[in-house]
XYZ file of C-alpha atoms in Angstrom:
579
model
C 94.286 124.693 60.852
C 95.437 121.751 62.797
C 98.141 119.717 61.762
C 96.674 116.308 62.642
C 93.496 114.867 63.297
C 93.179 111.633 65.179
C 89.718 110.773 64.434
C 87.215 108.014 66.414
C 90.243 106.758 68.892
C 89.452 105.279 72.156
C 91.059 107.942 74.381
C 92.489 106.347 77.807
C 93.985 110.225 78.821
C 96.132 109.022 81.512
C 94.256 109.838 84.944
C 92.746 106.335 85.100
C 89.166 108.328 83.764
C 87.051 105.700 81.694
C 87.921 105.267 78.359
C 85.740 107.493 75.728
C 85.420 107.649 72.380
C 86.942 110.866 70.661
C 88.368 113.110 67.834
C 91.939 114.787 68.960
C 93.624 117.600 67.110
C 97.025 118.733 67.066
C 98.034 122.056 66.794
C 101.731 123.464 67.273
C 103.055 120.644 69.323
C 100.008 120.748 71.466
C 96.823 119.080 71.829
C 94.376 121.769 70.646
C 91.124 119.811 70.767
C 89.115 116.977 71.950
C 86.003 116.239 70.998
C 83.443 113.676 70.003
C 83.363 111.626 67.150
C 82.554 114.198 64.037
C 82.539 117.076 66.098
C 85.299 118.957 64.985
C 85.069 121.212 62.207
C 88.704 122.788 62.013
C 89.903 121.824 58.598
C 93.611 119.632 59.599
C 96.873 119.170 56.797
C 96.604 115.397 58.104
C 93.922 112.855 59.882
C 93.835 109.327 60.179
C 90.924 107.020 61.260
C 91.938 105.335 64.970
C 88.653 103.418 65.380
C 89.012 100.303 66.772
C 92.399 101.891 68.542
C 93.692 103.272 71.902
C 95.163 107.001 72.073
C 97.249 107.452 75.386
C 99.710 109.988 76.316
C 103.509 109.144 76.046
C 104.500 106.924 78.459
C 107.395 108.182 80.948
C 110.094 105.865 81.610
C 111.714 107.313 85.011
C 115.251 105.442 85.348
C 116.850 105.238 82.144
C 120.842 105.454 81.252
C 119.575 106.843 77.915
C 123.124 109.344 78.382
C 125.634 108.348 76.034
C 123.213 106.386 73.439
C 121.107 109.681 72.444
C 124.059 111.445 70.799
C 124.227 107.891 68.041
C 120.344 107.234 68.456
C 118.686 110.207 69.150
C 115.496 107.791 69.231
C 116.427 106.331 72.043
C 115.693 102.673 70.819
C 113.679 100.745 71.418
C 111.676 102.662 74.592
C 110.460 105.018 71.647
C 108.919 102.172 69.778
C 107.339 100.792 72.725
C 105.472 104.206 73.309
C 108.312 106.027 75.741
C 108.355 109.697 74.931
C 110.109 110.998 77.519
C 112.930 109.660 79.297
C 114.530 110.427 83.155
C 118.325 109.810 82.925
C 121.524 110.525 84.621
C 120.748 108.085 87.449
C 122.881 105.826 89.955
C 125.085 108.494 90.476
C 126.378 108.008 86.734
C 126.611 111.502 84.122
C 128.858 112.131 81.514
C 129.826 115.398 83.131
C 130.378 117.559 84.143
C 134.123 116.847 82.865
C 137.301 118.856 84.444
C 138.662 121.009 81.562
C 142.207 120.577 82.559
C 142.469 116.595 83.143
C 141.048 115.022 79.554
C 141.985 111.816 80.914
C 138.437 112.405 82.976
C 136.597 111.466 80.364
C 138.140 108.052 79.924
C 137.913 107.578 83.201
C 134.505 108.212 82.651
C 134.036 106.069 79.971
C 135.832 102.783 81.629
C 133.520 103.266 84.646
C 130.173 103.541 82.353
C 131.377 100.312 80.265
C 131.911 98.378 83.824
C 128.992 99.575 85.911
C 126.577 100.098 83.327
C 127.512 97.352 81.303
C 127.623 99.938 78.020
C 129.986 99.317 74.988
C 133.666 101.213 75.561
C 133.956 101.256 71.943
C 130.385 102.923 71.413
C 131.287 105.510 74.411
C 134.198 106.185 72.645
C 133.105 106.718 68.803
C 129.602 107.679 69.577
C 129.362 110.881 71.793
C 131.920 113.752 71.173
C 133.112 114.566 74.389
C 133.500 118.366 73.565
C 131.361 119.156 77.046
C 133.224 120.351 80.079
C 129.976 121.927 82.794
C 126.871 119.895 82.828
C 125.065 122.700 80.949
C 127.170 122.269 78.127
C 126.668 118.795 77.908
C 122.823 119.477 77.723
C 122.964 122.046 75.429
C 124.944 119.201 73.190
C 121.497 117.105 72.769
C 119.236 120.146 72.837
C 117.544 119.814 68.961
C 119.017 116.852 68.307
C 117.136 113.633 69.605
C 113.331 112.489 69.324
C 112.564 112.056 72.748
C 111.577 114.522 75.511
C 114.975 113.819 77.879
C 115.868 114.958 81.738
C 118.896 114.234 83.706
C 119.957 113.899 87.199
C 123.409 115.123 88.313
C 125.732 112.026 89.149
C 127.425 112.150 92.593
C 130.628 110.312 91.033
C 130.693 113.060 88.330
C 130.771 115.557 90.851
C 133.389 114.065 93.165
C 135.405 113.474 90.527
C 135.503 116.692 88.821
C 136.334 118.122 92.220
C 138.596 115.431 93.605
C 140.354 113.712 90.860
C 141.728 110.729 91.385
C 141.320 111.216 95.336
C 137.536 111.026 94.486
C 137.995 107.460 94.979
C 138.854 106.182 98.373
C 138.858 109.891 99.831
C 136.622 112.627 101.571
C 136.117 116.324 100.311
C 138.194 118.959 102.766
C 135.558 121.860 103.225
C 136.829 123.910 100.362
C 136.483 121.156 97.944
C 132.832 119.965 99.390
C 131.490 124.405 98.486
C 133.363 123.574 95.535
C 131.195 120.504 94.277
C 128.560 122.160 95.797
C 129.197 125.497 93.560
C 129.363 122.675 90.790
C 126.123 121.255 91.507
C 124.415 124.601 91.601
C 125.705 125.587 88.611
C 124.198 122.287 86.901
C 120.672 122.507 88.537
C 120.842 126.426 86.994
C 121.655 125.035 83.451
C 118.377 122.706 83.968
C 120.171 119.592 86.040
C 116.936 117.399 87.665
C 118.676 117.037 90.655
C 120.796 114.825 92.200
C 121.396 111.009 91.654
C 124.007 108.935 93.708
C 125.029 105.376 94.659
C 126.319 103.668 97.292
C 125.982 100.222 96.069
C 128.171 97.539 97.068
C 127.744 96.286 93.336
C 129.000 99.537 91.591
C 132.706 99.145 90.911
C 134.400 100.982 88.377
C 136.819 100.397 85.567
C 139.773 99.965 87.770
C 137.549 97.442 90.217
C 137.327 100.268 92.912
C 134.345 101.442 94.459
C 132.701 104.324 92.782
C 133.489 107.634 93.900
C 130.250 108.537 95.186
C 130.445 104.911 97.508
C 133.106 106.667 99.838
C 131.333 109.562 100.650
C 129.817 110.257 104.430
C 126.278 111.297 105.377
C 126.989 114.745 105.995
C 128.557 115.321 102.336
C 124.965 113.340 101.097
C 123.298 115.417 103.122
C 124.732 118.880 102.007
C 124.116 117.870 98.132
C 120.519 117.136 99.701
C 119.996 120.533 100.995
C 121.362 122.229 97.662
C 118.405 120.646 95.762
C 116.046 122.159 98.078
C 117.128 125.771 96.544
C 115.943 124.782 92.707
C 112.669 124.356 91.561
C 111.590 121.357 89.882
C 114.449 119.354 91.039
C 114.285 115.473 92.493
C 116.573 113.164 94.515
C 117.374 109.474 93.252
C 119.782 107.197 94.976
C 120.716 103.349 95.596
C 122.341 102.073 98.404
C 122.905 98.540 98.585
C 119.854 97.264 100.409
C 118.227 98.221 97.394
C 119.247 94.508 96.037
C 117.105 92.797 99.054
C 116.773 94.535 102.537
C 117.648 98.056 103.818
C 119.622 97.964 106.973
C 118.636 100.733 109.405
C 121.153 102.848 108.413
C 119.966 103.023 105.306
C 117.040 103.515 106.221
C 117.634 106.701 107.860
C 119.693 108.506 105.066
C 117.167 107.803 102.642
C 114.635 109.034 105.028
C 117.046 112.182 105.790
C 118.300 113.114 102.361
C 114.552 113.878 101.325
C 113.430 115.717 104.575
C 117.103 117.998 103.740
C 115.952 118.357 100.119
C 111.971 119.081 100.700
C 111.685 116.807 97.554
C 110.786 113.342 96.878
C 113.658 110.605 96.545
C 113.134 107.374 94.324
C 115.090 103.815 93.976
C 115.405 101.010 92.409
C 114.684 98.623 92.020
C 112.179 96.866 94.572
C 112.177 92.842 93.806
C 108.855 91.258 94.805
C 108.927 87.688 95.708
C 106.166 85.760 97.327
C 109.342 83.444 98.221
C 110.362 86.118 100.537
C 107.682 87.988 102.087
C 109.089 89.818 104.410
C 110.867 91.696 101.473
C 108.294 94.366 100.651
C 107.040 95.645 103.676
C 110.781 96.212 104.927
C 111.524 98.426 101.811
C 108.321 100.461 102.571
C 109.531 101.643 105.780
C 111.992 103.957 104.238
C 108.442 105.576 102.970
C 106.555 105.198 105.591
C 109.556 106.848 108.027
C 110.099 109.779 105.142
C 105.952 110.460 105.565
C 105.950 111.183 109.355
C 109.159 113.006 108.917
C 108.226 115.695 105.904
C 109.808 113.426 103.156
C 108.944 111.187 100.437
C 110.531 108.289 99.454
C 109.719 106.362 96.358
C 109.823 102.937 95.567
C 110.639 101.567 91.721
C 109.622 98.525 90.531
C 109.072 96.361 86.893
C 105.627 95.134 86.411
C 107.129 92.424 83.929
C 109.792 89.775 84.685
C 112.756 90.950 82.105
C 114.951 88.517 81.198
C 118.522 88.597 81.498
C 121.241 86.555 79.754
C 124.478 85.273 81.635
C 127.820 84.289 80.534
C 131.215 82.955 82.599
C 132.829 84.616 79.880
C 131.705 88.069 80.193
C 131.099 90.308 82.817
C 126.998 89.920 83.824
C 125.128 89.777 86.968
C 127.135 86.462 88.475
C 130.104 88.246 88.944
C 128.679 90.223 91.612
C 127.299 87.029 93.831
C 129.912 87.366 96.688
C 133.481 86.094 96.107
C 132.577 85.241 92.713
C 133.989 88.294 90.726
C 137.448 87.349 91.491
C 137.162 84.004 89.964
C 135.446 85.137 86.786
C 137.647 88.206 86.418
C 140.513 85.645 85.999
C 142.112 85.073 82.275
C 140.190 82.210 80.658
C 142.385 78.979 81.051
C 142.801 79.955 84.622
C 138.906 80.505 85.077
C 138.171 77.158 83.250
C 140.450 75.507 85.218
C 138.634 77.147 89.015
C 135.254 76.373 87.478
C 136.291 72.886 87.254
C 137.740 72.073 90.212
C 134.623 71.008 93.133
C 136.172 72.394 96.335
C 135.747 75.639 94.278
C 132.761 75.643 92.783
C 131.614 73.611 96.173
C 132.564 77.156 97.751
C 130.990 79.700 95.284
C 127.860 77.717 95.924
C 128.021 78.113 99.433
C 128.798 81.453 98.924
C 125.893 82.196 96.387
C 123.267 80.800 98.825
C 124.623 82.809 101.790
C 122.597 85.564 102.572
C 125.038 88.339 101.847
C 124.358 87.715 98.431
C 120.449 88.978 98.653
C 118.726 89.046 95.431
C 121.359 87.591 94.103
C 120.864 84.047 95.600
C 117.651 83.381 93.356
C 120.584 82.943 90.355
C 122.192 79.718 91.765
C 119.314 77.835 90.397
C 121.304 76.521 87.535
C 119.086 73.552 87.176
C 116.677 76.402 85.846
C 118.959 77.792 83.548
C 118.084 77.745 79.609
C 121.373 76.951 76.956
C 121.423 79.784 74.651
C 124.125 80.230 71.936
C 126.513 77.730 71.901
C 130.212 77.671 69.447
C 131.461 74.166 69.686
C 130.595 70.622 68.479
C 129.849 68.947 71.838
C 127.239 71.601 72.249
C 125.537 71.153 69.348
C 121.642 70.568 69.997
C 121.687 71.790 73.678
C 120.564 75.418 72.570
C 116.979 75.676 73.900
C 117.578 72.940 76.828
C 117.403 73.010 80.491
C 120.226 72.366 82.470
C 118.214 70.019 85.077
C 117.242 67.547 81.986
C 121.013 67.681 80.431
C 122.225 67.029 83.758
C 120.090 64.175 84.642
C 121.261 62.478 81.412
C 124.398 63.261 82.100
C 124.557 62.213 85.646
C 125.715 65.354 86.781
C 125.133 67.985 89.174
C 123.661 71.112 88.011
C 126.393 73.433 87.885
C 128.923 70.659 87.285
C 126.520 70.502 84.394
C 126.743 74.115 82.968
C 130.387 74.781 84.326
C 131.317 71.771 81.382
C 128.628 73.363 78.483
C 130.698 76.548 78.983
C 134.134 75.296 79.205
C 133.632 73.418 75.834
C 132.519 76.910 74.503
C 136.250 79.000 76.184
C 133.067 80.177 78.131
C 130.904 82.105 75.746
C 127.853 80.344 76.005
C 124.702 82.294 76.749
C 122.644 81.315 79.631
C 119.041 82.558 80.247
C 118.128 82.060 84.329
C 114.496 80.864 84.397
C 112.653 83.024 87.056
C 112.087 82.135 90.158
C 109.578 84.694 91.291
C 106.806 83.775 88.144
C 104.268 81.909 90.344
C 100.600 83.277 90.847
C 101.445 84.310 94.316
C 104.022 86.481 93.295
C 101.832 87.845 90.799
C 99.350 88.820 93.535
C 102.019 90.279 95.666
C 102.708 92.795 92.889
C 99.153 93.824 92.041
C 98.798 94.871 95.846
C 102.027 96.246 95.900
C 101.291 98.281 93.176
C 98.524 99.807 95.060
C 101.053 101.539 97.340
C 100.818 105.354 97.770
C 104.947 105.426 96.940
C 105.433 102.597 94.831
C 105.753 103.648 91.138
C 106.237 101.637 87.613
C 110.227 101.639 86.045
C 113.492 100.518 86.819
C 114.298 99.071 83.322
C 117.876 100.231 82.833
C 117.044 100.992 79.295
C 120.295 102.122 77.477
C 122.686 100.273 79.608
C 123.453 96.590 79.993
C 122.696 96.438 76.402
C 123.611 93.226 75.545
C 122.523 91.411 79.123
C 118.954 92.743 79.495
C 116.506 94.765 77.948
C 113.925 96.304 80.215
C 112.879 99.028 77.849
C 109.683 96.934 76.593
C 108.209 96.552 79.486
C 105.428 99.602 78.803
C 103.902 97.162 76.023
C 104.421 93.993 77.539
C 102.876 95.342 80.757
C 100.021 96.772 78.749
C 99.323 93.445 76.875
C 99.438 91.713 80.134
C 96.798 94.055 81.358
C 94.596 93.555 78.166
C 94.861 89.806 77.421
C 97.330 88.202 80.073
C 97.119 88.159 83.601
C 94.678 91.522 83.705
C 95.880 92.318 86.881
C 95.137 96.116 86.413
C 92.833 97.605 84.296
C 93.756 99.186 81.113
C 92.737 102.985 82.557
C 94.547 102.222 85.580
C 97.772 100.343 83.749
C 98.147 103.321 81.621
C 98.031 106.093 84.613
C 100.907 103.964 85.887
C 102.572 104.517 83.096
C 102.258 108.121 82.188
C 100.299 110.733 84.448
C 102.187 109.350 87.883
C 105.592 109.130 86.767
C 105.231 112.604 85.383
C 103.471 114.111 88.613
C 106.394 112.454 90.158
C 108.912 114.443 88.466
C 106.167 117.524 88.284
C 106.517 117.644 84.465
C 105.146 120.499 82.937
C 101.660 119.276 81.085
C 102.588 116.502 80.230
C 101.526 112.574 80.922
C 97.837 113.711 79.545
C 95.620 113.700 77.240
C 94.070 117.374 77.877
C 93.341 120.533 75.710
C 96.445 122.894 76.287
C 99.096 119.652 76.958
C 102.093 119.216 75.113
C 100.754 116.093 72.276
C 103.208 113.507 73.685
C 101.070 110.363 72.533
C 100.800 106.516 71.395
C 98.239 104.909 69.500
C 98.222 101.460 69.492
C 95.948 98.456 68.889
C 94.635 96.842 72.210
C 94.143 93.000 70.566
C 97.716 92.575 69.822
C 99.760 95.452 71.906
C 102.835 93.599 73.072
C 106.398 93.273 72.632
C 108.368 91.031 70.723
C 111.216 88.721 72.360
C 114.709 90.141 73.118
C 117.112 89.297 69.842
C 120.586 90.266 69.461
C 121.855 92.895 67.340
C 125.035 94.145 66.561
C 124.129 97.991 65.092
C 125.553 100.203 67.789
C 129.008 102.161 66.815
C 132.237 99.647 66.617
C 129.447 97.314 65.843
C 128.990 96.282 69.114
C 126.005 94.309 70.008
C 123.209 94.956 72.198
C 119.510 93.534 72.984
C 116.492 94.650 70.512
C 112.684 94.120 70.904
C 110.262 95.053 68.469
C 107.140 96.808 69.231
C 103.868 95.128 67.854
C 100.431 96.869 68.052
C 101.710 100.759 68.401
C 100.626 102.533 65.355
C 102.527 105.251 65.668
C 103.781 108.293 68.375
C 104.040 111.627 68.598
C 106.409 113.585 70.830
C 105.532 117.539 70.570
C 103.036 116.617 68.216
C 105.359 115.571 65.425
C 105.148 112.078 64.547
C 108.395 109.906 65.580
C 107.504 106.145 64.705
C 104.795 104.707 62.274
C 104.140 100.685 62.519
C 107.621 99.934 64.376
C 109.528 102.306 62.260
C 111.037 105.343 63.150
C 110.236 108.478 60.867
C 113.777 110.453 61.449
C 111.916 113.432 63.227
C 113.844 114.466 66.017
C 111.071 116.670 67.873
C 112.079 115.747 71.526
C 113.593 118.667 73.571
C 115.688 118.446 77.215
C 113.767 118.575 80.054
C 115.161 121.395 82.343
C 114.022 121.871 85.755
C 112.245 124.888 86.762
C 111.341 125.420 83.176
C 109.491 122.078 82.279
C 109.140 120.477 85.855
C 107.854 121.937 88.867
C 108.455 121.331 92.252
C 106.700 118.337 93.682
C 106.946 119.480 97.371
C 107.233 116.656 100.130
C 106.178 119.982 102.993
């Protein structure tokens, strides 16, 4: 008997096949049959009538900091509403272990560093996970049965180095019995079902203290070692980020990128790569890293959002403007002293200088502040601006732009929310994208879902993308936008049957309704632990989704199944060879 029939759905099954009308059965967690319309005769507990709707396989959301958030929402909000059934986590270099058994004050190390670089809540780290892990296994084993999405995680470089090092894990370099030591480490995780290895050497990653990550001070040839040990376990990855990632790879980069995948044998993926018609020469320099990796045995994988997600700023609050070049000391000062920077011109004369340089990359596109939007306001002289654009306040005003804001915020002690306009929304851009997403090592994802929670929330863009497709821009068709999103992320990673809809796969799937399939706008809410807040987005269109076969959320809602299981390499991913 099957357990559910899906009867008369539109099946789009993931390997950009034409669409066909069908009846699936579930059976076990798998997808036991497919057939047409009427043609099944097994008798099912359950069935439902899909005409009218699409069936696709779970999408597969591969950069995710999904880590800490599973263990107080094991449905890893909102990507499983918006379709996301399995999640890649543990990247940038980031894990919550493995944690030295002897030094608890690790962990809060730990914590402080995920708060700062990943923008999570320290109160949520510290009420919502237990902390009982010390290996990486461990830590695994403490989600295994108890979350609703399929989950795998990289090992983070910083993690390691820090485990190994201690404090000297910052600022210092391995001695050769410490470096077999991380590496012993590092096996050890990859045994206990570890993806691989992610690591960072970002200029923007700073940790709780303001220092430079651990992983940031390590050399090639300790990079390169870590590299080699992932070549010894099947079904294991690289991811890293350097900081050309933000614009334009030197050459140095270049070549350790290129390197750590020929060492490894496996493919390597960033994020994430910004395309802007405004800056053309942007795209084709980030593909040489995977062009060079190609002729050399590698692979190297680019990451990139096929929706614009919007981020909020603040001068209050630590958000994407600190890390514009000699900004971060002015907006780490106490308030009255910030206020009282922000208002003097010589200074702000400077950080404008300084945030159209071009040290400050990607960066530079958020000194537009005549395109910035007032959010929330708290004070009486900014009552009616919420909504407004800084270029028409400051007109009326007679003020320059970010005169303009710097006074909207002071009259709020600086908590005003800002939303930066795009610059990179034009039809030109939009055409740059569609070709670049024709690329041979360009994939969908980068949305940071699960961190920056209360800045950004990327997590939405599998709907939003797919509405787009449907009744927006239709720059891909819907076959083709759904591939994207499910059967190449998981060849990618060389999951185990799954990111289809075929006889035999695991039922990871989404129904959903292609006439209104999108995703609602980005509200705050304050419902993570300590009641901290964080951005939401409601899914509209998805019926429902399955992960094993079980279903997980019905018409936005989730159904408190917790089917999902941890992804362990070897076991449920294969190796994707680069030989």
């Amino acid at each position: 008997m099957l357990d559910h029939l899906i009867r008369a759905a539109t099946v789009v099954d993931g390997t950009g096949a034409p669409a066909r009308v069908a009846d699936v059965g579930i059976r076990d967690g798998r997808i036991a049959v497919i057939a047409a319309p009427g043609a099944v005769s097994e008798e099912a507990r359950t069935s439902e009538d899909a005409q009218g709707l699409v069936l696709a396989p779970g999408f597969v959301d591969p950069h995710t900091h999904y880590d800490a958030q599973l263990f107080w929402d094991p449905y890893a909000t909102p990507s499983l509403n918006h379709g996301v059934t399995t999640v890649a986590g543990g990247n940038c270099g980031f894990t919550l272990a493995p944690l030295h058994p002897g030094r608890p004050e690790d962990a809060d190390y730990t914590r402080r560093m995920m708060s700062k670089v990943e923008g999570m809540s320290l109160v949520s780290l510290e009420e919502g996970a237990p902390w009982t892990w010390s290996s990486f296994g461990e830590y695994l084993d403490a989600l295994e049965g108890r979350i609703a999405v399929n989950a795998g995680f990289m090992v983070g470089h910083c993690a390691l180095r820090r485990y190994v090092m201690g404090a000297d894990a910052v600022g210092g370099q391995p001695t050769p019995a410490q470096l077999e030591e991380m590496l012993r480490l590092f096996h050890d995780a990859m045994d206990a079902g570890a993806w691989g290895l992610s690591t960072t050497q970002s200029s923007t990653h700073s940790d709780g203290d303001g220092q430079p990550v651990a992983s940031r001070h390590a050399r090639p040839d300790e990079l390169l070692a870590l590299s080699r040990a992932v070549a010894e376990h099947e079904g294991t990855q690289l991811e890293a980020i350097v900081a050309g990632c933000l614009d334009q790879f030197g050459d140095d980069e270049i070549d350790l990128l290129v390197e750590m995948s020929v060492a490894a044998g496996r493919p390597l993926n960033w994020n994430v790569l910004t395309i802007d018609a405004a800056v053309p020469e942007r795209v084709p320099r980030q593909l040489v890293p995977s062009e060079r990796a190609r002729q050399a045995g590698g692979r190297v994988v680019a990451l990139t959002m096929p929706i614009l997600t919007p981020m909020n700023m603040s001068l209050g609050t630590f958000c994407a403007l600190n890390l514009i070049p000699g900004w971060g000391d002015i907006l780490a000062l106490p308030v009255p002293e910030r206020i009282a920077k922000l208002r003097d011109p010589a200074v702000r004369a400077e950080m404008l200088r300084r945030a159209d340089s071009k040290k400050a990359g990607v960066f530079r596109r958020l000194a537009r502040f005549d395109r910035y939007v007032i959010g929330d306001t708290y004070s009486t002289g900014n009552e009616g601006l919420t909504g407004r654009v800084v270029a028409d306040i400051a007109a009326e005003r007679g003020q320059d732009p970010f005169t303009c804001l710097v006074e909207i915020c002071a009259a709020d002690r600086l908590r005003t929310v800002l939303w930066p306009m795009p610059t990179d929304n034009d039809p030109d851009s939009w055409a740059l994208r569609a070709r670049t997403w024709q690329h041979e090592d360009v994939l969908l994802g980068g949305s940071d879902a699960g961190a920056h929670l209360d800045r950004m929330c990327g997590a939405p863009y599998t709907t939003r993308f797919l509405g787009d497709c449907l009744r927006g821009r239709k720059l891909v068709g819907l076959e083709q936008a759904v591939k994207m999103l499910t059967d190449d992320p998981a060849q990618l990673f060389g999951l185990r049957e799954r990111g289809r809809i075929t006889e035999g796969h695991h039922a990871d799937l989404v129904l959903f309704d292609p006439a209104r399939i999108d995703a609602g706008k980005a509200t705050l809410v304050h419902d993570l632990p300590g009641d901290s807040p964080r951005l939401d987005s409601k899914a509209i269109g998805v019926n429902a989704v399955w992960v094993n076969g079980v279903e997980v959320i019905r018409e936005d809602v989730v159904t408190g199944a917790v089917p999902g299981t941890i992804l362990r390499s070897g076991r449920d991913t294969r190796t994707v060879s680069t030989k």
